[in-house]
Tab-separated table of N, CA, C and O in Angstrom:
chain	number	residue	atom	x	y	z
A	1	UNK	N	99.964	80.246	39.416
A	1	UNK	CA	99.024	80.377	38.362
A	1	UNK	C	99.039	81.775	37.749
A	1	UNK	O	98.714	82.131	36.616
A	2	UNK	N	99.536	82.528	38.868
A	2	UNK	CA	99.147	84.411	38.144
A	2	UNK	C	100.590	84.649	36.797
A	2	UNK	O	100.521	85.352	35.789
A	3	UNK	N	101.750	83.816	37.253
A	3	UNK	CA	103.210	84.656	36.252
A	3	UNK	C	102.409	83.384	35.243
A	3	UNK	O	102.068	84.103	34.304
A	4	UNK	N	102.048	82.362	34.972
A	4	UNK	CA	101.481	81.608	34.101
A	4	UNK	C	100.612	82.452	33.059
A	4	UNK	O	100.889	82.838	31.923
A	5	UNK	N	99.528	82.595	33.797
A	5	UNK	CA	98.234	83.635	33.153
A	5	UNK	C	98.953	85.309	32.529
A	5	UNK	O	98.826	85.968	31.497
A	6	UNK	N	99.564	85.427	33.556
A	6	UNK	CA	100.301	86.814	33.297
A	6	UNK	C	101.249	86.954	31.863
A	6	UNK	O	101.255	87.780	30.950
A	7	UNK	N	101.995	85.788	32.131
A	7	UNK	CA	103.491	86.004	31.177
A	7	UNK	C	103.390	84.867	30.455
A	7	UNK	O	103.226	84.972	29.240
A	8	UNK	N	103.443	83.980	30.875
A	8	UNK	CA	103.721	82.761	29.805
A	8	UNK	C	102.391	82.373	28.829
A	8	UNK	O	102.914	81.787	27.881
A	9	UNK	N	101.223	82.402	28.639
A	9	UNK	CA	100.226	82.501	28.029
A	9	UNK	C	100.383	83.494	26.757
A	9	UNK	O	100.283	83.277	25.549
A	10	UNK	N	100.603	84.401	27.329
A	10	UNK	CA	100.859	85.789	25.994
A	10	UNK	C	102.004	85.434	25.330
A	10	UNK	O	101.970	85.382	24.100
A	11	UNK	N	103.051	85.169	25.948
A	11	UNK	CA	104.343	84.664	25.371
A	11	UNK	C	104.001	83.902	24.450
A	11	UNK	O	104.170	84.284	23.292
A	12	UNK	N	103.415	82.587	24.724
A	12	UNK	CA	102.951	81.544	24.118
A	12	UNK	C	102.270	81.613	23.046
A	12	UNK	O	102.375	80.649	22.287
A	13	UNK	N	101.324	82.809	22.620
A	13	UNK	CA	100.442	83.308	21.916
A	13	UNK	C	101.340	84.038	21.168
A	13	UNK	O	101.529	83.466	20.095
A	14	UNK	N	101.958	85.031	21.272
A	14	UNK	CA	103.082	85.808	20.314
A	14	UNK	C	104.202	84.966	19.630
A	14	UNK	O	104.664	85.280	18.533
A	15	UNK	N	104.646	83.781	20.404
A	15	UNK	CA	105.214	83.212	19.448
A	15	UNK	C	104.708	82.014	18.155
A	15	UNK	O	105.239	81.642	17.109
A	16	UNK	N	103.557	81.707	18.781
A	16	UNK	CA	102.505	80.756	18.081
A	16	UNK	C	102.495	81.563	16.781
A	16	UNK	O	103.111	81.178	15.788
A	17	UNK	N	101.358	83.362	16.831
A	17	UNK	CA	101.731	84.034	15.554
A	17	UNK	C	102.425	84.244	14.577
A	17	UNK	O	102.125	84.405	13.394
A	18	UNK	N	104.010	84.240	15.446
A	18	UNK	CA	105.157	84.994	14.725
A	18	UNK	C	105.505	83.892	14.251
A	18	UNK	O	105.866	83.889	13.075
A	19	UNK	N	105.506	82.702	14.964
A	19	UNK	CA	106.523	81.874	13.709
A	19	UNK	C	105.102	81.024	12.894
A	19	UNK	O	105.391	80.561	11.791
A	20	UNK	N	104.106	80.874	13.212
A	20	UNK	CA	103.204	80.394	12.578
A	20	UNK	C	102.936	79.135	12.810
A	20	UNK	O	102.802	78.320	11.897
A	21	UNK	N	102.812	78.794	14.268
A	21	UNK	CA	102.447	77.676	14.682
A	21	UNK	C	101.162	77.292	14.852
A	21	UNK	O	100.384	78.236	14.707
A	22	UNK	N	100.496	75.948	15.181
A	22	UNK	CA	99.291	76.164	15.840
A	22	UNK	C	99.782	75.753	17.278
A	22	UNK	O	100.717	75.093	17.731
A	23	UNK	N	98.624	76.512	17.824
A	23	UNK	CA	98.517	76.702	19.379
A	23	UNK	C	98.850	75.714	20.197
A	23	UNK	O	99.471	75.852	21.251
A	24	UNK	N	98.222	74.130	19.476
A	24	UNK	CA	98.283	73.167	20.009
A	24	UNK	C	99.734	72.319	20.629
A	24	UNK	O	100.127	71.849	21.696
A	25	UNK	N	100.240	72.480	19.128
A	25	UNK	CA	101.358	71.983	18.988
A	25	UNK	C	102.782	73.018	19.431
A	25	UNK	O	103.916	72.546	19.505
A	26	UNK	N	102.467	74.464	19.692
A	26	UNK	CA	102.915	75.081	20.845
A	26	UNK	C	103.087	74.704	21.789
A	26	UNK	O	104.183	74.418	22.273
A	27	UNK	N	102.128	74.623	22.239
A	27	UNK	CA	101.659	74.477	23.358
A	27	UNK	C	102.471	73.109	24.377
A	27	UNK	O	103.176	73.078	25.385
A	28	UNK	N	101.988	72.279	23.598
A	28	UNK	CA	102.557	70.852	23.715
A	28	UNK	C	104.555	71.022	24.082
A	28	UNK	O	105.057	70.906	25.200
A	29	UNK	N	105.371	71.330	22.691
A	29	UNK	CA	106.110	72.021	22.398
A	29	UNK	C	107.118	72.934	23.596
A	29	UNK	O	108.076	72.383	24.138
A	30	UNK	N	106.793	74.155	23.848
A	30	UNK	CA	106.851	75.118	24.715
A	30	UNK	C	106.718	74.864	26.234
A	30	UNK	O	107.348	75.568	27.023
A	31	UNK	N	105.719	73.637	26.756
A	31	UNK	CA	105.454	73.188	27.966
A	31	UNK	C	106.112	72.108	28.244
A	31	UNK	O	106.245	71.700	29.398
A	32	UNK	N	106.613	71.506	27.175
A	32	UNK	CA	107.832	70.399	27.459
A	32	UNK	C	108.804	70.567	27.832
A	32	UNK	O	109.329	69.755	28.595
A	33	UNK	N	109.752	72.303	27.217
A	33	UNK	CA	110.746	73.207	27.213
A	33	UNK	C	110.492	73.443	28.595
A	33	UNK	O	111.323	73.121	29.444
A	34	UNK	N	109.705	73.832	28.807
A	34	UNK	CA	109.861	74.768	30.278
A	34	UNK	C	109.727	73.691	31.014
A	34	UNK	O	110.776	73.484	31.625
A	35	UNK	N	108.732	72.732	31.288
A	35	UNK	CA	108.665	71.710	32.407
A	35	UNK	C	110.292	70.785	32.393
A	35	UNK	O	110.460	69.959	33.290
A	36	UNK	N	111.045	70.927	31.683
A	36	UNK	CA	112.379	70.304	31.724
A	36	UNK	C	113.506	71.315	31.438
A	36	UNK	O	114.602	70.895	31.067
A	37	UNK	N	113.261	72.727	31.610
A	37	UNK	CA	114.388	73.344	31.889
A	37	UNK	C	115.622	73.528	33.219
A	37	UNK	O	116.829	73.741	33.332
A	38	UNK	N	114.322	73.270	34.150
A	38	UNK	CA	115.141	73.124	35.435
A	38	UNK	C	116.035	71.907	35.508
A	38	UNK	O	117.199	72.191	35.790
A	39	UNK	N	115.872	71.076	35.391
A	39	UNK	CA	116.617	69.369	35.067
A	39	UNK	C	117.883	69.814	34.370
A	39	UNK	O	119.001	69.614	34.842
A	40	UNK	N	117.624	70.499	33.092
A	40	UNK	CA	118.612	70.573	32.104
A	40	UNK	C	119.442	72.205	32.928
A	40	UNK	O	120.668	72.101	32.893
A	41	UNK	N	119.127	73.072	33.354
A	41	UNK	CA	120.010	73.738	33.988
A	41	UNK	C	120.862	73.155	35.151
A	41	UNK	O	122.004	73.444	35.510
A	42	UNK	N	120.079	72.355	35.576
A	42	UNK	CA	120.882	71.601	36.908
A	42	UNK	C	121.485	70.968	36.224
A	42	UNK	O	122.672	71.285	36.293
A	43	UNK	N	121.334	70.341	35.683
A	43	UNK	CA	122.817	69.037	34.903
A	43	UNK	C	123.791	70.162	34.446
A	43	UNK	O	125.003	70.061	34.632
A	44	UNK	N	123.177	71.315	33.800
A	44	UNK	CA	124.220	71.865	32.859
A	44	UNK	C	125.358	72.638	33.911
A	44	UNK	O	126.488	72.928	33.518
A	45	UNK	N	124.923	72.890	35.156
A	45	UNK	CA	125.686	73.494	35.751
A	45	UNK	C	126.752	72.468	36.764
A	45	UNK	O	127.953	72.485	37.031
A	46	UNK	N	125.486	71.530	37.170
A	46	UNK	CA	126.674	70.025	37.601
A	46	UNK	C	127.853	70.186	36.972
A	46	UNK	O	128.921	70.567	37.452
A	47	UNK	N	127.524	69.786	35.565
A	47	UNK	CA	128.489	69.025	34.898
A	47	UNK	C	129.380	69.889	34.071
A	47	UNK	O	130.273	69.270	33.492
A	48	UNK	N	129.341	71.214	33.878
A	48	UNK	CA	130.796	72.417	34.157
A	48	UNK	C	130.630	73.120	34.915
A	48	UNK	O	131.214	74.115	34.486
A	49	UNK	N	130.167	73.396	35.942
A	49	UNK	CA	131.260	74.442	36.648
A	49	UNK	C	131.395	73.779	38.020
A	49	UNK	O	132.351	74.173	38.688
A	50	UNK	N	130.513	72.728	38.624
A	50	UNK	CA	130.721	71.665	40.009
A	50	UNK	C	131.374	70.209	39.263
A	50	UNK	O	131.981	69.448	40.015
A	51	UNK	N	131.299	69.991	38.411
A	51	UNK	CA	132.402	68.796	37.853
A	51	UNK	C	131.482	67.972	38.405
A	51	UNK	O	132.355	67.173	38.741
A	52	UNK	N	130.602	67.518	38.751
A	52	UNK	CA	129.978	66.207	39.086
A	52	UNK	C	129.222	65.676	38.125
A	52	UNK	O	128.804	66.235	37.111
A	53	UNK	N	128.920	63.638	38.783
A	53	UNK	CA	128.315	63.085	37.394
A	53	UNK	C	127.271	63.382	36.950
A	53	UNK	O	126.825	62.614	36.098
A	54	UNK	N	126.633	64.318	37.236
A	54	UNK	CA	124.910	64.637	36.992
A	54	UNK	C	124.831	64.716	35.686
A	54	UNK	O	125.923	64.875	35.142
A	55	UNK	N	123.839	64.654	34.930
A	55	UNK	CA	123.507	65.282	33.889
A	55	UNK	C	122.253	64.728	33.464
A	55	UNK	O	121.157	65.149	33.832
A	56	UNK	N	122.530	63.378	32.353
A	56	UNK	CA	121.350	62.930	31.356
A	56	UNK	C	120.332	62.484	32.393
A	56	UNK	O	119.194	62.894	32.618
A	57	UNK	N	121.197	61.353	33.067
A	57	UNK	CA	120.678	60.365	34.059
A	57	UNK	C	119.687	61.333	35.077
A	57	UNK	O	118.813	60.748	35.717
A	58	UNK	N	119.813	62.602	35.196
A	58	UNK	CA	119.185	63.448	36.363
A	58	UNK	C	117.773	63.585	35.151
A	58	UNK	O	116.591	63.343	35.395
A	59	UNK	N	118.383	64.055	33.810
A	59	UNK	CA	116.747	64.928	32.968
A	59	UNK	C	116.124	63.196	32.650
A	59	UNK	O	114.900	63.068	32.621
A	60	UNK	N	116.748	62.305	32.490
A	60	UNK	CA	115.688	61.009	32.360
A	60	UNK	C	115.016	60.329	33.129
A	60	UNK	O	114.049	59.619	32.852
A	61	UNK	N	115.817	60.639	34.780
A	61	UNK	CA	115.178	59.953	35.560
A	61	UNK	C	113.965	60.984	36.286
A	61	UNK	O	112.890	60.693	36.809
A	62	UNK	N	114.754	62.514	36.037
A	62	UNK	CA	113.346	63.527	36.063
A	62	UNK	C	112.153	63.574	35.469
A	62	UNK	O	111.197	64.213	35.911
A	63	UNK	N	112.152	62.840	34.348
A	63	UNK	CA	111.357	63.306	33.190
A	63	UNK	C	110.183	61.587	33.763
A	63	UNK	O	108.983	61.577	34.034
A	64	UNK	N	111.023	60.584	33.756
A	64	UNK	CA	109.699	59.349	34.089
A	64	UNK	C	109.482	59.478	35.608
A	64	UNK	O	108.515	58.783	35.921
A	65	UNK	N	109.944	60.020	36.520
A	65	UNK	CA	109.353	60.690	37.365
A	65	UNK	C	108.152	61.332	37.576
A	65	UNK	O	107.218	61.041	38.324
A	66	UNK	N	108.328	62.353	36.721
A	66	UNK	CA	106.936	63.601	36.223
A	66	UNK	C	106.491	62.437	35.813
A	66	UNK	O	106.377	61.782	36.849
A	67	UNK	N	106.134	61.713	34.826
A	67	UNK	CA	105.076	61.370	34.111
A	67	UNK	C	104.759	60.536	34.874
A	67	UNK	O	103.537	60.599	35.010
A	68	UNK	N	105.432	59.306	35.823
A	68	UNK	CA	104.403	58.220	36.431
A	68	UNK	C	103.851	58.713	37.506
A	68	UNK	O	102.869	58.130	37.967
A	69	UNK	N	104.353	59.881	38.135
A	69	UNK	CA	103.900	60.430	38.979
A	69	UNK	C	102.370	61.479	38.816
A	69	UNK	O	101.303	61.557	39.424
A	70	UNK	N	102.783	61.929	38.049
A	70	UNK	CA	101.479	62.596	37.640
A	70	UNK	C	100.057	61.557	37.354
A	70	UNK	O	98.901	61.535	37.775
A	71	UNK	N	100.966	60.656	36.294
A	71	UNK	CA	99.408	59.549	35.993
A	71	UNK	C	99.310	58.724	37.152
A	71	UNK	O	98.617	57.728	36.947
A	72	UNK	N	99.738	58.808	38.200
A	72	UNK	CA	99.360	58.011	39.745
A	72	UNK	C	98.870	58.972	40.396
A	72	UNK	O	97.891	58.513	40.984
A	73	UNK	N	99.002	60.174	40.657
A	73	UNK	CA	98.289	61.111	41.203
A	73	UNK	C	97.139	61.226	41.120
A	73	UNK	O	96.272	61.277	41.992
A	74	UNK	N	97.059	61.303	39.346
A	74	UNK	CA	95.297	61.697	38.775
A	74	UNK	C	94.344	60.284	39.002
A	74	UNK	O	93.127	60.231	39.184
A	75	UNK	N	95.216	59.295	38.936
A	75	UNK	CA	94.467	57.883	39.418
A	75	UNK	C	94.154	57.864	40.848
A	75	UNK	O	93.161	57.355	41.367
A	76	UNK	N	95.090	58.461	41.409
A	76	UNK	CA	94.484	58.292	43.225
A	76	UNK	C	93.372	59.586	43.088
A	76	UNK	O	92.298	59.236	43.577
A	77	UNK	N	93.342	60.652	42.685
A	77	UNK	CA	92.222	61.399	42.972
A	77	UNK	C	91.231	60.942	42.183
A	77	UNK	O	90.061	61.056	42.550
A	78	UNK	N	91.539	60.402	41.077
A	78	UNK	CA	90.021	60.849	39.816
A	78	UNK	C	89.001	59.757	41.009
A	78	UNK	O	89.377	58.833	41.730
A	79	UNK	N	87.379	60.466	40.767
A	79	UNK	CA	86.596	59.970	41.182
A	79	UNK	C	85.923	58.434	40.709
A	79	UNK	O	85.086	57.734	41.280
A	80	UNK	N	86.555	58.268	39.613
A	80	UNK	CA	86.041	57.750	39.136
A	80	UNK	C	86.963	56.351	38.338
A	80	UNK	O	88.145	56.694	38.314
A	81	UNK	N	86.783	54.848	37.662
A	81	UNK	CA	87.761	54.438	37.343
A	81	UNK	C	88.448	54.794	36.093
A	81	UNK	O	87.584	55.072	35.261
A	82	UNK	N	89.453	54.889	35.676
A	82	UNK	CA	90.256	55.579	34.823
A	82	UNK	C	90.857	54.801	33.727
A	82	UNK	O	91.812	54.135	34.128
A	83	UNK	N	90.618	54.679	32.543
A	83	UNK	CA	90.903	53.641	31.304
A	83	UNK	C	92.283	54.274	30.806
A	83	UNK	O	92.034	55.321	30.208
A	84	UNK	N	93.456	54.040	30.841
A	84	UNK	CA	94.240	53.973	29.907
A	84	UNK	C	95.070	53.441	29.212
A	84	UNK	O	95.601	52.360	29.467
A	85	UNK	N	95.344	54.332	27.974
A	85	UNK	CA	95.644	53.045	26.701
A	85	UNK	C	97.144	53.737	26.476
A	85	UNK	O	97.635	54.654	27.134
A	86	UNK	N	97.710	53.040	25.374
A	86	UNK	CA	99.229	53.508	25.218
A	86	UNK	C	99.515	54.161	24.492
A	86	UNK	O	100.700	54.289	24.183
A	87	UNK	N	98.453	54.900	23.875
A	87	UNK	CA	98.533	56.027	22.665
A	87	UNK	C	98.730	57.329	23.435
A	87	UNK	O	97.675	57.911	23.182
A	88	UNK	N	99.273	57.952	24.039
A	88	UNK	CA	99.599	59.149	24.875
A	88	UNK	C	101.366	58.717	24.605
A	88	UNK	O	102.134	59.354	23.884
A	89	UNK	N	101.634	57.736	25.233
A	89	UNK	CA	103.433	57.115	25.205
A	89	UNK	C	103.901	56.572	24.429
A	89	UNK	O	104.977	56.012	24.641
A	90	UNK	N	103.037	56.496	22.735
A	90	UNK	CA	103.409	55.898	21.773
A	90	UNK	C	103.076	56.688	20.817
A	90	UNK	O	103.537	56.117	19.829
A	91	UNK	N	102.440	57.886	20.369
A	91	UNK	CA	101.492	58.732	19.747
A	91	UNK	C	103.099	58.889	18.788
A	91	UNK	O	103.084	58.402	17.658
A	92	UNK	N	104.056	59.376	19.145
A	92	UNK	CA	104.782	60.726	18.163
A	92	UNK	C	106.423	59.183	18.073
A	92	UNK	O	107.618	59.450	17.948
A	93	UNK	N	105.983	58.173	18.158
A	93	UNK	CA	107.438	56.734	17.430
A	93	UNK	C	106.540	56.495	16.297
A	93	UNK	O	106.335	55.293	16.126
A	94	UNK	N	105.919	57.295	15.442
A	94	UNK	CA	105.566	56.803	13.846
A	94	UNK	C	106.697	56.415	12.885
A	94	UNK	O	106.436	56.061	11.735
């Protein structure tokens, strides 16, 4: 939480300014980048300089990973019962 609060917050904020974003859509943006950089460095290094099949199949099967995992997580903790609809996984196929 501290290199978050520390570094990536301000980061986040200086580039929001400079190129003239809003925060939101930064935000959104910027946290997608980073939560799937590791995936995409691991494939990228698989697949030139260890020659193996890794790559897409690793950032796609990483990526619905994170997400069903996360929305099963917050369902086993939330206190409470939890309504959701398909506008979160359908919001941005207009």
């Amino acid at each position: 939480g501290l290199v978050c609060d520390d570094y990536f917050v301000p980061a986040l904020e200086e580039m929001s300014e400079r190129y003239q974003i809003t925060e939101d859509v930064a935000g959104a943006t910027f946290m997608a980048a980073g939560g799937s950089a590791p995936e995409f460095f691991t494939s990228l290094m698989g697949v030139t300089v260890s020659k193996t099949d890794v790559g897409f199949g690793t950032i796609v099967g990483s990526a619905v990973f994170n997400v069903l995992f996360v929305i099963g997580v917050c369902g086993v903790f939330a206190k409470e019962t939890l309504e959701l609809t398909w506008w979160p996984l359908f919001r941005d196929c207009n």
